[in-house]
Coordinates of C-alpha atoms and ligand atoms in Angstrom, one line a residue:
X184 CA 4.6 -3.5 -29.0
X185 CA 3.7 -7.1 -27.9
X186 CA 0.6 -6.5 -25.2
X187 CA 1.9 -8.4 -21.8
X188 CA 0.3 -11.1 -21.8
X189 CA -1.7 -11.8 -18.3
X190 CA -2.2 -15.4 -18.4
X191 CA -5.8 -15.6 -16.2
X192 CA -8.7 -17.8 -17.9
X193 CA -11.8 -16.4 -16.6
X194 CA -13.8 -19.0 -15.4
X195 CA -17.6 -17.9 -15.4
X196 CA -18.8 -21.1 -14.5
X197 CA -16.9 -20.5 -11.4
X198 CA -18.6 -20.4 -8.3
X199 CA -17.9 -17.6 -6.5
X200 CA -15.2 -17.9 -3.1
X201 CA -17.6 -15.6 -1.2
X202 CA -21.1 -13.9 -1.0
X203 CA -20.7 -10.4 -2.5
X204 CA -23.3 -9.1 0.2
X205 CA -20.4 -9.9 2.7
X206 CA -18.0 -7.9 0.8
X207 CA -19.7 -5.1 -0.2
X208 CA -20.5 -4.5 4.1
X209 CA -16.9 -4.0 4.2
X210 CA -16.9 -0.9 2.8
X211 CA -19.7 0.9 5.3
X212 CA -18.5 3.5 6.7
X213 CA -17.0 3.3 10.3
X214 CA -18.2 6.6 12.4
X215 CA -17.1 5.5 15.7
X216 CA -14.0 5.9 17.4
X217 CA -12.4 3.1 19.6
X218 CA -10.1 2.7 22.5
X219 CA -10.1 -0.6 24.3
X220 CA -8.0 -3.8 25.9
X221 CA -9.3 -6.6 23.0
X222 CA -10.9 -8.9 25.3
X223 CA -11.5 -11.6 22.9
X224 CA -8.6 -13.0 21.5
X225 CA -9.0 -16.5 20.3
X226 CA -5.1 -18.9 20.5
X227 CA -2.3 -17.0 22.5
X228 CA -0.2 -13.5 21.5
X229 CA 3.1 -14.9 21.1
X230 CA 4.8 -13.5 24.3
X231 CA 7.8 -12.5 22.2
X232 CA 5.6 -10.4 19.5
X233 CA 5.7 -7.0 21.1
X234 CA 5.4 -3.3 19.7
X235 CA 2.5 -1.4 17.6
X236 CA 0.5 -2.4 14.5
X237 CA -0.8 1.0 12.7
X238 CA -2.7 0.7 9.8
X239 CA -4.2 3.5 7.6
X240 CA -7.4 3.3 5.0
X241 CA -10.8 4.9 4.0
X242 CA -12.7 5.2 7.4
X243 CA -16.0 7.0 5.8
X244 CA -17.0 5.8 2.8
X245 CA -19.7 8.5 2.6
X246 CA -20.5 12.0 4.5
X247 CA -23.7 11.6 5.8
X248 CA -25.0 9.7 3.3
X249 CA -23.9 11.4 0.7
X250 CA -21.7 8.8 -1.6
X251 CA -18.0 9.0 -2.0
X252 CA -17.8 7.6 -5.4
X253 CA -13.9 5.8 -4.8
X254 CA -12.5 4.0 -1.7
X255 CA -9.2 5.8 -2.5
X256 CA -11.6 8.7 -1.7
X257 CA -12.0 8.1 1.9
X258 CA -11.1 10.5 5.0
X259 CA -7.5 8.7 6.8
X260 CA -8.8 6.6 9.8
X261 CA -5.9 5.3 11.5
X262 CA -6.1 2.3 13.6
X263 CA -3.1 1.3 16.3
X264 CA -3.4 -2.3 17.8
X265 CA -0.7 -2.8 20.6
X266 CA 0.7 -5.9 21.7
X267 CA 2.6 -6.3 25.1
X268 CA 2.8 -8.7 27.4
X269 CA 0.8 -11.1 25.5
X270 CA -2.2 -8.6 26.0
X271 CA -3.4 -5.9 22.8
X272 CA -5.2 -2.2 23.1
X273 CA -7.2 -1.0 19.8
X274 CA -7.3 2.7 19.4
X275 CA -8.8 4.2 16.3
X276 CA -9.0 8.2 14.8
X277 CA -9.9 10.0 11.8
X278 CA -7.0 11.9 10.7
X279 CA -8.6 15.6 11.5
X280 CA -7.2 16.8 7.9
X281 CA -9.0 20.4 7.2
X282 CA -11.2 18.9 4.8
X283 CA -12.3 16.2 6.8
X284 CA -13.3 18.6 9.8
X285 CA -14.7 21.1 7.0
X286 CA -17.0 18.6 5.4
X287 CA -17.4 16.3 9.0
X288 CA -18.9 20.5 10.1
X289 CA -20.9 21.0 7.1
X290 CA -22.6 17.1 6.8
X291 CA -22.0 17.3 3.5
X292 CA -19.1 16.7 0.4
X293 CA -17.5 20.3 0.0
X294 CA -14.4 18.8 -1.6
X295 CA -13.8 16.8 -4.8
X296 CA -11.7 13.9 -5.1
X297 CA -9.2 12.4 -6.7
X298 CA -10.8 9.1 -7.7
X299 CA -14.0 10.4 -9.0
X300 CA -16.2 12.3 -5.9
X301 CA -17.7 15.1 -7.0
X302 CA -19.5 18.4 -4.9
X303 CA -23.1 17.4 -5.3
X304 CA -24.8 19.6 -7.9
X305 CA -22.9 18.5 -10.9
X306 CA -20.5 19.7 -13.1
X307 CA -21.5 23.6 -12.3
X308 CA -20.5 23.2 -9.2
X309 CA -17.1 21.2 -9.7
X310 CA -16.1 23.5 -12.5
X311 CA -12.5 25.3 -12.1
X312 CA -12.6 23.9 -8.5
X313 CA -9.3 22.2 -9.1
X314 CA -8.6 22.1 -4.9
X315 CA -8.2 18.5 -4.3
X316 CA -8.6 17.0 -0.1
X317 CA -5.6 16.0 1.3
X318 CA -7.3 12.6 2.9
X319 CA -4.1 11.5 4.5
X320 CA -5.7 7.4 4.0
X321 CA -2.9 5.8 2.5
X322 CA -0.3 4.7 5.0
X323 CA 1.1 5.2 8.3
X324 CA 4.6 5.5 9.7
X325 CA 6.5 5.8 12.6
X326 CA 9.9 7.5 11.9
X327 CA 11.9 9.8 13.9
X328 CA 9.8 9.9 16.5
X329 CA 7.0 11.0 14.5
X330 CA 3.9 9.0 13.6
X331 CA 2.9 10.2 10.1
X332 CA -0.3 9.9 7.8
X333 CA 1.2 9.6 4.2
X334 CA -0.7 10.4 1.1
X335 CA 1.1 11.0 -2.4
X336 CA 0.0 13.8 -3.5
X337 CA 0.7 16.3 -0.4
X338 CA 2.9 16.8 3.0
X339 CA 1.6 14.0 5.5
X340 CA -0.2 14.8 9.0
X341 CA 1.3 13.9 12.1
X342 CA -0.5 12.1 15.1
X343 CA 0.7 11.9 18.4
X344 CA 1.8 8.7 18.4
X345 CA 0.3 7.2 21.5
X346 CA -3.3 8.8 21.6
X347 CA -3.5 8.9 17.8
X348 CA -4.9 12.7 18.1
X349 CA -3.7 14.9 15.3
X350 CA -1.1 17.4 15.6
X351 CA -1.2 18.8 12.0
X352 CA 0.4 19.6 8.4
X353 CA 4.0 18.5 8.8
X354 CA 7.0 19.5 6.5
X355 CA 9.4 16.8 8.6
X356 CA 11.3 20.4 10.1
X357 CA 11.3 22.1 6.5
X358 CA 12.5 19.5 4.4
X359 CA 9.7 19.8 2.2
X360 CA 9.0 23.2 0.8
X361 CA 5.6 24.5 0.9
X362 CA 3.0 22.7 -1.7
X363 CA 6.0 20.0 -1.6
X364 CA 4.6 16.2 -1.3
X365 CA 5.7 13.0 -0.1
X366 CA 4.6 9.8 -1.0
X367 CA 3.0 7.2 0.7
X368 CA 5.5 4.2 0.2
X369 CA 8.7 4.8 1.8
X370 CA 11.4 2.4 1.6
X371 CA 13.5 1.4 4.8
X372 CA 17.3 0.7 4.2
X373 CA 18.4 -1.4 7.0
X374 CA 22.0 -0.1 8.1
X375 CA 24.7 -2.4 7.4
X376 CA 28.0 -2.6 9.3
X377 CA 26.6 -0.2 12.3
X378 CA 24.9 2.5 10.8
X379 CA 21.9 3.5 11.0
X380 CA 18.4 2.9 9.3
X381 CA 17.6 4.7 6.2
X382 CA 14.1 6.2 5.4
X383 CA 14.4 6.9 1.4
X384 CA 11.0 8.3 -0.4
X385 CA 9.6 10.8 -2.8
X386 CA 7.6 13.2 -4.7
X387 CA 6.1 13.5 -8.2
X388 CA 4.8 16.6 -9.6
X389 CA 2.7 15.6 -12.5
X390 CA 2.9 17.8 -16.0
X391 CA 3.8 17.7 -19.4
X392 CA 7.1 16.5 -18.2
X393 CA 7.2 15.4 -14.4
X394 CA 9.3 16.5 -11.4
X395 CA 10.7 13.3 -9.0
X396 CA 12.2 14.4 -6.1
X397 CA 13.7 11.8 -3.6
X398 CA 14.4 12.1 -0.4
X399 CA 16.8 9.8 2.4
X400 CA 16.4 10.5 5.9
X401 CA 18.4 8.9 8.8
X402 CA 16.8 7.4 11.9
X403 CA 16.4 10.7 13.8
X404 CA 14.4 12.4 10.5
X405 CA 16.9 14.5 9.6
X406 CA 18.1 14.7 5.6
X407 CA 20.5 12.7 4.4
X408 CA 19.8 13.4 0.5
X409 CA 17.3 15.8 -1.7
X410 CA 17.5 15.9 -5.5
X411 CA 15.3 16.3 -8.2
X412 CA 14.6 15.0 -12.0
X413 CA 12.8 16.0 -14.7
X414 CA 11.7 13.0 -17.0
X415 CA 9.4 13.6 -19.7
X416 CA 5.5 12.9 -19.8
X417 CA 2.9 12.8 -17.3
X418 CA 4.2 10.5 -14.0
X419 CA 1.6 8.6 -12.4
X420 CA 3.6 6.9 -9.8
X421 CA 2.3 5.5 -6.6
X422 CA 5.6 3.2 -5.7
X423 CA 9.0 3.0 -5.8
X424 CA 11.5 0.2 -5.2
X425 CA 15.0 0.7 -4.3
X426 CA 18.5 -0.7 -4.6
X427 CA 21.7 0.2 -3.1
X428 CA 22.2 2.3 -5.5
X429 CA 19.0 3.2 -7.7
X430 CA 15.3 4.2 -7.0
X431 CA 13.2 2.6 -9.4
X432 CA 9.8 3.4 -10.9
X433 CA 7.7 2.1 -13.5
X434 CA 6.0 4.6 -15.3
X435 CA 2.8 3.6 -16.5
X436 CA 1.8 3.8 -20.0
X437 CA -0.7 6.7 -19.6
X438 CA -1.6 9.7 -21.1
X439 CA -3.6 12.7 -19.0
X440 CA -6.2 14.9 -20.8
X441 CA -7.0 17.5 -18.0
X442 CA -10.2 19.2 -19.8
X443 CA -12.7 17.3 -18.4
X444 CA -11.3 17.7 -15.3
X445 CA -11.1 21.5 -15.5
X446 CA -14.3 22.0 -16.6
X447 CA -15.3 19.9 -13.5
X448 CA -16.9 17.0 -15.5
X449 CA -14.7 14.3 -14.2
X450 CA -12.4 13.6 -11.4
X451 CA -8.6 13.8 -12.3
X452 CA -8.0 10.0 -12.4
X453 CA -10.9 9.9 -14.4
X454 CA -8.7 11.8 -16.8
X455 CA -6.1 9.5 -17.0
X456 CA -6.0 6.9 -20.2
X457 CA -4.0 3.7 -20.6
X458 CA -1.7 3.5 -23.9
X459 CA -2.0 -0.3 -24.2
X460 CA 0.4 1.0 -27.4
X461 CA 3.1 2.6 -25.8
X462 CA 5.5 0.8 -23.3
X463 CA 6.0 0.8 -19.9
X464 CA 9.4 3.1 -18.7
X465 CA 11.4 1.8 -16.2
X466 CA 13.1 5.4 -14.3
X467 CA 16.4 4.4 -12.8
X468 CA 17.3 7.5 -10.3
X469 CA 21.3 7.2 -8.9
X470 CA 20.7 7.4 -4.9
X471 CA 24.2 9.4 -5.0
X472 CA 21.9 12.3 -6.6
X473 CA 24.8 13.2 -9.7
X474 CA 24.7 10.2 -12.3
X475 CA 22.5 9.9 -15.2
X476 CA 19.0 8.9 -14.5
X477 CA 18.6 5.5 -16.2
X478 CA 15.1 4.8 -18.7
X479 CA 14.6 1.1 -19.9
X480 CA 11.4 0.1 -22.0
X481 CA 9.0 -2.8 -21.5
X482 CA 6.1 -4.2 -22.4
X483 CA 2.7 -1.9 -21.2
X484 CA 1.5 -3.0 -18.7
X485 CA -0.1 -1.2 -15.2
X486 CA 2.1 -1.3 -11.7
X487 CA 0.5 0.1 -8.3
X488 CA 2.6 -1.9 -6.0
X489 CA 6.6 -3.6 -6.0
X490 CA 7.7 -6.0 -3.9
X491 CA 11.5 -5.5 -3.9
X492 CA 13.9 -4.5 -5.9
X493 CA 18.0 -5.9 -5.8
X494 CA 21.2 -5.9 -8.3
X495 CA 23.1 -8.8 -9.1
X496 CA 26.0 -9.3 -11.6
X497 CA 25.1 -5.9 -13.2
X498 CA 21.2 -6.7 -13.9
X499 CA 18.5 -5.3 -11.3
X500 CA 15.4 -7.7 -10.4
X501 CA 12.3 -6.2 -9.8
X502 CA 9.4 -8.0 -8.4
X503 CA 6.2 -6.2 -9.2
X504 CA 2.3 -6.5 -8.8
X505 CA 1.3 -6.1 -12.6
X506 CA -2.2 -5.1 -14.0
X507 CA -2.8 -5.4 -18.1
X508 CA -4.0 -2.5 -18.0
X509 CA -5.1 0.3 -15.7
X510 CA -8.8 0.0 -13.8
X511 CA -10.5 2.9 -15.5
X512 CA -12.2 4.7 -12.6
X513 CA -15.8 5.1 -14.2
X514 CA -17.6 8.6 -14.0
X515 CA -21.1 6.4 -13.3
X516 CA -21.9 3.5 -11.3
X517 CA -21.2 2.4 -7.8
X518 CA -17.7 0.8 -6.7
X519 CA -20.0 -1.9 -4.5
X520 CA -21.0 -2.9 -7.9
X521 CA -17.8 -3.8 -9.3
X522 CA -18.0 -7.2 -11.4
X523 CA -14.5 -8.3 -10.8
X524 CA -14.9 -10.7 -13.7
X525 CA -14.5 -7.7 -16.5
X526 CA -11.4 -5.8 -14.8
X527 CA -8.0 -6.9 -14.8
X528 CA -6.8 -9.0 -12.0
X529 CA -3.2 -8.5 -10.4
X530 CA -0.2 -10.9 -10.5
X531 CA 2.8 -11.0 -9.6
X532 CA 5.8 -10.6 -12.3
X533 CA 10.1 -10.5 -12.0
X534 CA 11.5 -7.8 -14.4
X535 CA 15.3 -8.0 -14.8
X536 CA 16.5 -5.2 -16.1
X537 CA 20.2 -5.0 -18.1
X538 CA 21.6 -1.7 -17.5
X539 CA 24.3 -2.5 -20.3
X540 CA 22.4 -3.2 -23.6
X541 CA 19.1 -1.7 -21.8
X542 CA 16.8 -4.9 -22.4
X543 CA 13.6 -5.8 -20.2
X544 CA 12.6 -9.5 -19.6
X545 CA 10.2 -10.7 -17.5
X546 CA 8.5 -13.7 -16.2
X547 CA 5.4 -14.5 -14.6
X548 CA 6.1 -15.4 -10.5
X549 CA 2.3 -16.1 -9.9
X550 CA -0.4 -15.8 -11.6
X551 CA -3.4 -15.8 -8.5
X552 CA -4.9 -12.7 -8.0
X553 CA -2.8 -10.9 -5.6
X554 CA -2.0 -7.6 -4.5
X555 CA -0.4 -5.8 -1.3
X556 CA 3.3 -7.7 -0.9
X557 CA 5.6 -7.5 1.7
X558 CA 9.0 -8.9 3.0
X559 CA 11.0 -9.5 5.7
X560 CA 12.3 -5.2 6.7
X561 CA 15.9 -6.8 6.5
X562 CA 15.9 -7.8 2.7
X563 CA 14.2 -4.5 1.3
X564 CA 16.8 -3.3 -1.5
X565 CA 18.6 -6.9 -1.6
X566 CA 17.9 -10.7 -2.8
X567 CA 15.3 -12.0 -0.7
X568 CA 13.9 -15.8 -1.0
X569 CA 10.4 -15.3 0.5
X570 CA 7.6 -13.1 -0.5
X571 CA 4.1 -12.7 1.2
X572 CA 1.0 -11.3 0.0
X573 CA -2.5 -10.9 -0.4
X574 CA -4.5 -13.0 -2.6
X575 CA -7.8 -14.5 -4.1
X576 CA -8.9 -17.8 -2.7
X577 CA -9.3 -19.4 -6.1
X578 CA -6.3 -19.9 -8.0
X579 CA -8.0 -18.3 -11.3
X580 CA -10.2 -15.7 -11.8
X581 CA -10.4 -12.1 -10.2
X582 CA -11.9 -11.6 -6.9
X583 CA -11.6 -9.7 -3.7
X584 CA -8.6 -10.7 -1.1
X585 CA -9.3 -13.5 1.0
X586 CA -6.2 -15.2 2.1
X587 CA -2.6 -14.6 2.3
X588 CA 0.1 -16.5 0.6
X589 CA 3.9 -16.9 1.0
X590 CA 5.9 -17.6 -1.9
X591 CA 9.3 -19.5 -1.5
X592 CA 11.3 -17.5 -4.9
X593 CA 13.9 -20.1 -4.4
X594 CA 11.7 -23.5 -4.6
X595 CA 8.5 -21.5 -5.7
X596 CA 7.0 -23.6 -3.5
X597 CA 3.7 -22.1 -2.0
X598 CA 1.4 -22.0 1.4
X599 CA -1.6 -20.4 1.9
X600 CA -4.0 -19.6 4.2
X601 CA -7.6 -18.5 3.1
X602 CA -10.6 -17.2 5.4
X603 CA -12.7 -17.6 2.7
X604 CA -15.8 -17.9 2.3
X605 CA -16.7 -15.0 5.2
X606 CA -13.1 -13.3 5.9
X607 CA -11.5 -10.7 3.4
X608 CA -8.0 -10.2 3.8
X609 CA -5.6 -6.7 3.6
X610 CA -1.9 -6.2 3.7
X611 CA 0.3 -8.3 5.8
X612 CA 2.9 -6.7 7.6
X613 CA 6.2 -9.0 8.3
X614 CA 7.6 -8.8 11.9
X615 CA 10.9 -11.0 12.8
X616 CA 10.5 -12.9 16.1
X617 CA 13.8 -11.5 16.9
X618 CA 15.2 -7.8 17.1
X619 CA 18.2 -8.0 14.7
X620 CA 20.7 -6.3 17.4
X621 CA 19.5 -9.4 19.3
X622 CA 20.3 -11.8 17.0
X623 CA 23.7 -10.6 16.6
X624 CA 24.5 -10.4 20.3
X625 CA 24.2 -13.8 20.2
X626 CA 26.1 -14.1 17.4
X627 CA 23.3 -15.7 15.3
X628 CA 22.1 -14.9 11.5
X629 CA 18.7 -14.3 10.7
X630 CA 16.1 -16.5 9.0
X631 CA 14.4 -15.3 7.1
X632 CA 11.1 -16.8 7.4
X633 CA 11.0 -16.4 11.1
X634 CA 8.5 -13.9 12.5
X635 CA 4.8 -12.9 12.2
X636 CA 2.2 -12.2 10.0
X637 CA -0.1 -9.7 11.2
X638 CA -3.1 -8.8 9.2
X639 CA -6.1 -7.1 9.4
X640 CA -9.6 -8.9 8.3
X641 CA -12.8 -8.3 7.7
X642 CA -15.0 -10.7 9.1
X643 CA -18.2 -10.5 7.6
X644 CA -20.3 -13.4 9.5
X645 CA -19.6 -11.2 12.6
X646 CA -19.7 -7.7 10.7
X647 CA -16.6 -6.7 12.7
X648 CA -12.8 -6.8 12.0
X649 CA -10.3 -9.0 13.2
X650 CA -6.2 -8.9 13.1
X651 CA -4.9 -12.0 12.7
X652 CA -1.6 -13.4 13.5
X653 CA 0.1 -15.9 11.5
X654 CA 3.6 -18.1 12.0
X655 CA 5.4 -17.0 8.6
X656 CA 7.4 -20.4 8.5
X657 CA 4.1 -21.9 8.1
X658 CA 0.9 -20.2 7.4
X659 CA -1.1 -23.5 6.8
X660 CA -1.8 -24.0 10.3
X661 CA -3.7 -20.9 10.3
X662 CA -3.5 -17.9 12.9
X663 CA -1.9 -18.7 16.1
X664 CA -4.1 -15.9 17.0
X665 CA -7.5 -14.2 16.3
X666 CA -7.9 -10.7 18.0
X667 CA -11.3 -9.5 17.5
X668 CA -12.0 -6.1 18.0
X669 CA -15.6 -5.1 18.6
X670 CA -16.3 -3.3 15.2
X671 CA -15.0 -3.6 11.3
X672 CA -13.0 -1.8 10.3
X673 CA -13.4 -0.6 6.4
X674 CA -10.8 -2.3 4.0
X675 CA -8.0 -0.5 4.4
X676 CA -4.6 0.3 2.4
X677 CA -1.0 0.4 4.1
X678 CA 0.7 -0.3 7.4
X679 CA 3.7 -0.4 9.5
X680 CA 5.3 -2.1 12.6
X681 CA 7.1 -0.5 15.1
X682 CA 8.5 -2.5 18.0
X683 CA 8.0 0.5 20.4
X684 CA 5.3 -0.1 22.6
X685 CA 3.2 3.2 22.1
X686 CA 0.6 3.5 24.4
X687 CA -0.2 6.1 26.7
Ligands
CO41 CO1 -0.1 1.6 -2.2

């Protein structure tokens, strides 16, 4: 099995696009919580840009002191900017998940987690303790009149969606059974000829073989589609692209050895071991819930995050963030620490896939570090020419996010925008200047390109956070706004736009 090749020269004689002191502050914990009108905003709101930004991440990054030993680790702190009237409120919360209250009661870590925190006292006290925190930190949506924490591995939390306050465990009105999960990257289908949105996510329930379940809701939340699919070996899927007619995962060429875990000497992603032997699976599941579920080989290599998916003349494109291999999560040492010259660095890759004579080939979109894409909401399942994302300020090398770049997959021409060497950049979230149902009563098409870029940054010569708004037909001329709130915010994971003004 050919190794993918990842085609990054590491360049040690490179000097470095920012001062690690600044980005290791961007992982202190953030204790407070916020609600204020953001008085300094530097440029204008764009008058047409209205609705609310939530984002979701790692708010404490220890309990009281007391180290969590993985970002992914972190207690949900949910932040809501929103933008009305050319003015913006900033509202923050923890997500008051029953380990996150137990432990915030205690001052102290009562839970382990996934990514490698452990109950002080070592492996004694860890042993057989196999109940793992729901953190709720991963992503936040806003979906039948519910605002919902996601994270993979259980049943999200819902806030109220104006004051943020959490209501509690939700099973989206018994859709999901008890224990049942749902993921923390939904898809959303826009309708075509008059119907309605589409909400389509899933499940995995890891084992020997694996359990995906999918799920399609329509706009008001209520189930459209529910079916399950045993595929054999142990799933470790975080994402999931979709198609008119397929969801699509790439299953990771790893193997799980859940002793060390058991016997509480290692968190359960600790457990988990890269195969750079074995290949990586492509899982086609039929949306219509009957037809065979499709499995196409590649080359290994490690996926977190896809950017889109689409079919075209019988062959699907897949656009994928792809690792060489997967970031072992290290029982010692401190994630602060992290030399980002010896792990792999992300970049972006197109997979088409032949369903006929089953064959993979790929080729290499970008090859700057880069993680957290995004698109315009109207392309998500269907050919799409521009691609935004997050990425290193140098062209080679590993290194943390600093600047976002759009990618024109028809010309491949590029623009970026860096706020290096003191800003750190997160996921942008795409938001058209103009509502669809607008754009159609005026009998216009959309473009593509035109809308916003809003993103959240860590600004470290002011050791407070900042969202950003940037013109997607042309990032180079920087944000047409800086909204600086009055704290940072720690770097964070997912988000969502809604263009309901929720505020109460
Ligand atoms: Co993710």
């Amino acid at each position: 099995m050919p190794k993918l090749q990842i085609s990054q020269p590491q360049t040690a004689a490179q000097k470095p696009s920012y001062d690690r002191t600044d980005w290791q502050r961007g992982y202190e914990s953030q204790l407070n919580e916020s609600d204020y009108w953001i008085d300094e905003i530097e440029g204008e709101i764009p008058p047409d840009l209205q609705g609310t930004f939530f984002r979701n991440g790692p708010g404490l990054l220890d309990i009281n002191g007391q180290r969590i030993h993985h970002p992914f680790d972190g207690d949900g702190m949910v932040c809501a900017i929103v933008i009305s009237n050319g003015r913006a409120h900033f509202r923050n919360r923890f997500v008051h998940t029953e380990g996150y209250l137990a432990e915030k009661a205690a001052g102290k870590i009562l839970h382990r987690g996934v990514f490698g925190t452990q109950k002080p006292g070592g492996w004694l006290t860890n042993i057989f303790d196999l109940k793992i925190k729901n953190i709720a930190n991963t992503n936040i949506i806003y979906w039948g009149g519910k605002l919902l924490a996601l994270w993979e591995a259980a049943a999200p939390y819902r806030l109220d969606p104006c004051t943020l306050e959490t209501i509690g465990l939700d099973t989206l009105d018994g859709i999901l059974r008890p224990g049942e999960a749902f993921a923390a990257h939904p898809r959303i289908e826009k309708g075509k000829n008059g119907e309605g949105d589409r909400l389509v996510n899933f499940s995995v329930k890891p084992g020997l073989s694996s359990v995906i379940t999918i799920y399609e809701l329509d706009e008001s939340g209520k189930l459209l589609q529910k079916h399950a699919h045993t595929i054999p070996g142990f799933a470790f899927l975080h994402d999931m692209v979709i198609t008119p007619n397929y969801c699509i995962f790439f299953q990771n060429p790893v193997s799980f050895n859940p002793l060390p875990f058991l016997l509480g000497m290692r968190s359960a992603a600790q457990c988990i071991q890269f195969s750079p032997n074995k290949p990586t699976q492509a899982i086609l599941i039929p949306r219509n819930g009957t037809d065979e579920v499709k499995i196409l080989e590649t080359e290994p290599c490690f996926v977190f995050h896809h950017t889109n998916a689409w079919e075209e003349d019988g062959e699907i494109f897949v656009d994928s963030v792809c690792y060489e291999s997967f970031p072992n999560v290290e029982p010692d040492g401190d994630f602060r620490e992290l030399d980002f010259s010896t792990v792999p660095a992300g970049e972006l890759w197109r997979f088409k896939l032949n369903l006929v004579d089953g064959k993979v080939e790929h080729q290499v979109i970008e090859t700057r570090c880069c993680e957290f894409p995004t698109l315009h909401p109207n392309n998500v399942g269907q050919p799409y020419r521009y691609l935004y994302i997050g990425a290193a300020d140098s062209p080679t090398g590993n290194a943390p996010l600093q600047a976002i770049l759009k990618i024109d997959l028809l010309t491949r021409n590029r623009q970026i925008w860096s706020a290096a060497p003191r800003g750190f950049a997160g996921e942008p979230v795409f938001v058209p200047r103009t509502p669809r149902s607008l754009l159609a009563k005026e009998g216009q098409d959309d473009i593509e390109d035109d809308g916003w870029l809003l993103v959240l940054m860590y600004d470290a010569a002011n050791h407070r956070s900042t969202l950003v708004i940037l013109d997607a037909r042309d990032i180079t001329k920087g944000p047409v706004a800086h909204l600086h709130l009055k704290q940072h915010i720690p770097y964070g994971l997912h988000g969502s736009f809604t263009s309901n003004v929720l505020l109460s």
